[in-house]
XYZ file of C-alpha atoms in Angstrom:
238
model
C 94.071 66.465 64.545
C 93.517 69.963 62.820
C 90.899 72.158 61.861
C 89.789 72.368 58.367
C 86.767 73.830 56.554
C 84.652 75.500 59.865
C 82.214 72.336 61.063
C 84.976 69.989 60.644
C 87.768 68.284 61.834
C 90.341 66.346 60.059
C 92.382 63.572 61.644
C 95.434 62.394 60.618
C 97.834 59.322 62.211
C 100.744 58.018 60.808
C 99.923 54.427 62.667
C 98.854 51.849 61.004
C 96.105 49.705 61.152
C 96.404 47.320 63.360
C 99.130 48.985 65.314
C 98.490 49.325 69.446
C 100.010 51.735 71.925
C 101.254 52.000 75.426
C 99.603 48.388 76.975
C 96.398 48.582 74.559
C 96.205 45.026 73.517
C 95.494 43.830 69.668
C 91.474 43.528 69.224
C 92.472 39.888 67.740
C 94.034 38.923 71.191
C 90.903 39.859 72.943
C 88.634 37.104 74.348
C 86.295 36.294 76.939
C 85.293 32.961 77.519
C 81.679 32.659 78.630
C 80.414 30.119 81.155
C 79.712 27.143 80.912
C 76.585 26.683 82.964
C 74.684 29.481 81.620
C 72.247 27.762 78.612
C 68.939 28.912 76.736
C 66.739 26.009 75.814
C 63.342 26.214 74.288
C 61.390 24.989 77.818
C 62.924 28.215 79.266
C 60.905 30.394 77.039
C 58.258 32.073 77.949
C 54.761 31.698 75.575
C 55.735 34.657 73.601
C 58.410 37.360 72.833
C 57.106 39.999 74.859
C 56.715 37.778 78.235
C 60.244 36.494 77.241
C 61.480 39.684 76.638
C 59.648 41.601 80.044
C 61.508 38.684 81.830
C 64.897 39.211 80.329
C 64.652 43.183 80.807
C 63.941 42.517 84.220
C 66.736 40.647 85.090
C 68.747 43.322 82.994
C 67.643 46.143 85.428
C 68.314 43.875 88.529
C 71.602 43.086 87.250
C 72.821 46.516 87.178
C 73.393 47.231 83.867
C 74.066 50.987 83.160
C 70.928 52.222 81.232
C 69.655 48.897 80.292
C 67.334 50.547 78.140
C 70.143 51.349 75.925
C 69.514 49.821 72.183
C 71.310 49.958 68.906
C 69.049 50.880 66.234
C 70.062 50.260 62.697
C 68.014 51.416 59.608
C 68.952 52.288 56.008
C 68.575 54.550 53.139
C 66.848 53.556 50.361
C 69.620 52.346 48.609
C 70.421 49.854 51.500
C 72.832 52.130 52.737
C 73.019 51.075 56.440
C 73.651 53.432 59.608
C 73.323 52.590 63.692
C 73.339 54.676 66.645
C 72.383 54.043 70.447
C 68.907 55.083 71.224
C 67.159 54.430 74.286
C 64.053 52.437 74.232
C 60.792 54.674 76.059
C 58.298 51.914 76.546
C 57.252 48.390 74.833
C 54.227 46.441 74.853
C 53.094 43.710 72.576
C 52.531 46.064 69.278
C 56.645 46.445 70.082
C 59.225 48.710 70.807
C 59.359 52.628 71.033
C 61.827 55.273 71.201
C 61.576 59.417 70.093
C 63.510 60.943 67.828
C 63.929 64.099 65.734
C 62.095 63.072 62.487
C 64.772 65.174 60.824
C 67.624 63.203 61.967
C 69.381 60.394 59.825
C 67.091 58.113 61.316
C 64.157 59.354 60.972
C 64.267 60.555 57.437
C 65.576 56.611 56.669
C 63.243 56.000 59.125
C 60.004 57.292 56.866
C 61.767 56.534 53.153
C 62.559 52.653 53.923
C 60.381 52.148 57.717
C 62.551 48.602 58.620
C 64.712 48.586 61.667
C 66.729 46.468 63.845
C 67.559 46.832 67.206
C 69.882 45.108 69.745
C 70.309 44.972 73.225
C 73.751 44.140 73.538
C 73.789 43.202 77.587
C 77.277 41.812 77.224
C 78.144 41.360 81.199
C 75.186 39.154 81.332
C 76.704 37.229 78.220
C 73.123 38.078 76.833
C 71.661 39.694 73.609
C 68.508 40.653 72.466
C 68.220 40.914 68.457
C 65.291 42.540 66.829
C 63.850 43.182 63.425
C 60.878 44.734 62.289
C 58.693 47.696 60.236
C 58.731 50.702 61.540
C 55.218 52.955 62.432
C 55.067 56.586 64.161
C 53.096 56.758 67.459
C 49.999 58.833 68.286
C 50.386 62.057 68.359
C 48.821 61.691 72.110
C 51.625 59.598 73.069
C 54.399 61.839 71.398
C 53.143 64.760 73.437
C 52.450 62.797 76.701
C 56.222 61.895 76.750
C 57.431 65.225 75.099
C 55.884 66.755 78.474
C 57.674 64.205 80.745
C 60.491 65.374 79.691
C 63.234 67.259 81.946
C 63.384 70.976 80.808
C 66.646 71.158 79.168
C 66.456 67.869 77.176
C 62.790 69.586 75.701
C 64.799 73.053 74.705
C 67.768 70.818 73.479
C 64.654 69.342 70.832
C 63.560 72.395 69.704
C 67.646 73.659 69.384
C 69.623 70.747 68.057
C 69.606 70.056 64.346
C 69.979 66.575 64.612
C 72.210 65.217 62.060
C 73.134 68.214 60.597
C 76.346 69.704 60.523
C 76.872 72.839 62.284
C 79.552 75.692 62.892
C 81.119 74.577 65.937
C 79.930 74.153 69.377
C 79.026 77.714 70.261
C 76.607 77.939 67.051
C 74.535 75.197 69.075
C 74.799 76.657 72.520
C 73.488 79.627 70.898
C 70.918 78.014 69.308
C 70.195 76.172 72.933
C 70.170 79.466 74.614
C 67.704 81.542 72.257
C 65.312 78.350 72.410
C 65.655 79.135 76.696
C 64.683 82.407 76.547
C 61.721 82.305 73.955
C 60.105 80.369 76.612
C 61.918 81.194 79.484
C 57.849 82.775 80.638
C 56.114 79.967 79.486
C 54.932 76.834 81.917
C 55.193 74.004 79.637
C 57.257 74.368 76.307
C 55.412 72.710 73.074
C 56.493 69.315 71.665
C 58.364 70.122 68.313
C 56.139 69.604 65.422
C 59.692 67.379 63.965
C 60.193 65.742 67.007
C 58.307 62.435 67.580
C 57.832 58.502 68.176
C 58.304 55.735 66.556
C 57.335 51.693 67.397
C 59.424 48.733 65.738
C 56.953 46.655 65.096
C 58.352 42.920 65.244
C 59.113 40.407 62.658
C 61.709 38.587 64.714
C 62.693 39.282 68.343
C 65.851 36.814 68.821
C 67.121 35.746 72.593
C 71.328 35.294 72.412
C 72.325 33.544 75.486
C 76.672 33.033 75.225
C 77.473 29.676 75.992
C 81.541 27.678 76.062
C 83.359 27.513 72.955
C 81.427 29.774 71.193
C 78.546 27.377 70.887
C 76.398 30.012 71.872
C 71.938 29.533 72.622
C 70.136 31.992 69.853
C 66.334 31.525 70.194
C 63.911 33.407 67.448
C 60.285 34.385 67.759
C 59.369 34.495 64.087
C 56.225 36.104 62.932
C 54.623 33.798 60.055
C 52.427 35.302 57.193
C 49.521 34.565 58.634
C 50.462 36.174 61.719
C 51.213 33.494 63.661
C 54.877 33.044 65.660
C 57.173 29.908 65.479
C 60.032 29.830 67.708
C 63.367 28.618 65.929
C 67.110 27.589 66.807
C 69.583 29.358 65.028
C 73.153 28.030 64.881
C 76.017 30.204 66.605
């Protein structure tokens, strides 16, 4: 690896693809088999995503799971040029999911040119999934700032510093960034929410339960919202 242009770093290997080191297995020799007992069927449901989906979280959070909260979000420019990161989700009722972002990031600016999302859960060591797809919509202002001022200290200053998405100097440009945003209101009780900082609810289409099962013959069970508003609940084949 070696420095090029300032702000970036170019990497170089002379491995192929495909190629493993030290006891690093092959990806295509990699397999879990999941049990065998473990099953999804449509009388285990509850009415409705969001009861499903509460109950499912729960067990999540009892389980363990570091930051269960923890969601891939996929959107796309609007060429249909896809990106994902992890985000974690802030709150959900049944109007959907919410998480904050910098509205100047590559999400949100995809997010406001083509407002579609998906989302998964990917709560592997429970051989579980939760797959969700749906338009996007900002938040009230009221609920942007309520949160903003829940915040810890340092992750509000880091709003107001980072430019999300953006490619900067090197690491010291953005500590110095961090550390001029400290002391312009190093006096000041409460530090205002950034006016391009905010939240944004994924408002479900589909909200699909993936249970693993043996030989791949895995349960996927989809809440579908119809037209008319209405939601169906349909078996998808592994």
């Amino acid at each position: 690896m070696r420095t090029g242009q300032r702000g970036r770093v170019l990497v170089g290997s002379s491995r192929r693809s495909g190629d493993v080191t030290g006891d690093t297995p092959a990806p295509a020799a990699m397999r879990n088999e999941y049990a065998a007992d473990l099953g999804l069927t449509e009388a285990d449901l509850a009415a409705d995503w969001h009861t499903q989906f509460d109950s499912w979280f729960a067990d999540a959070v009892a389980f363990g799971l570091p930051e269960p909260n923890a969601m891939v979000v996929g959107t796309a420019d609007p060429a249909g040029r896809p990106s994902g990161r992890t985000v974690l989700l802030k709150g959900y009722d049944p109007e959907g999911f919410v998480f904050f972002t910098n509205h100047l990031s590559r999400k949100g600016v995809e997010a406001t040119a083509n407002p579609y999302a998906s989302l998964v859960f990917p709560w592997f060591p429970m051989q579980r999934q939760v797959v969700v797809a749906g338009s996007i919509v900002p938040v009230d202002q009221a609920v942007t700032e309520s949160y903003f001022a829940s915040r810890p200290r340092g992750s509000q200053v880091g709003a107001w510093a980072s430019p999300q998405s953006q490619v900067v100097p090197d690491r010291a440009a953005l500590e110095e960034r961090y550390r001029e945003v400290a002391d312009r209101y190093a006096d000041a009780d409460a530090i205002p929410t950034p006016p391009h900082w905010g939240g944004l609810r994924v408002r479900p289409d589909s909200v699909e339960f993936w249970q693993g099962r043996a030989g791949r013959l895995h349960d996927r069970l989809r809440f579908r919202r119809l037209d008319a508003g209405d939601w169906i609940v349909e078996r998808l084949a592994p």
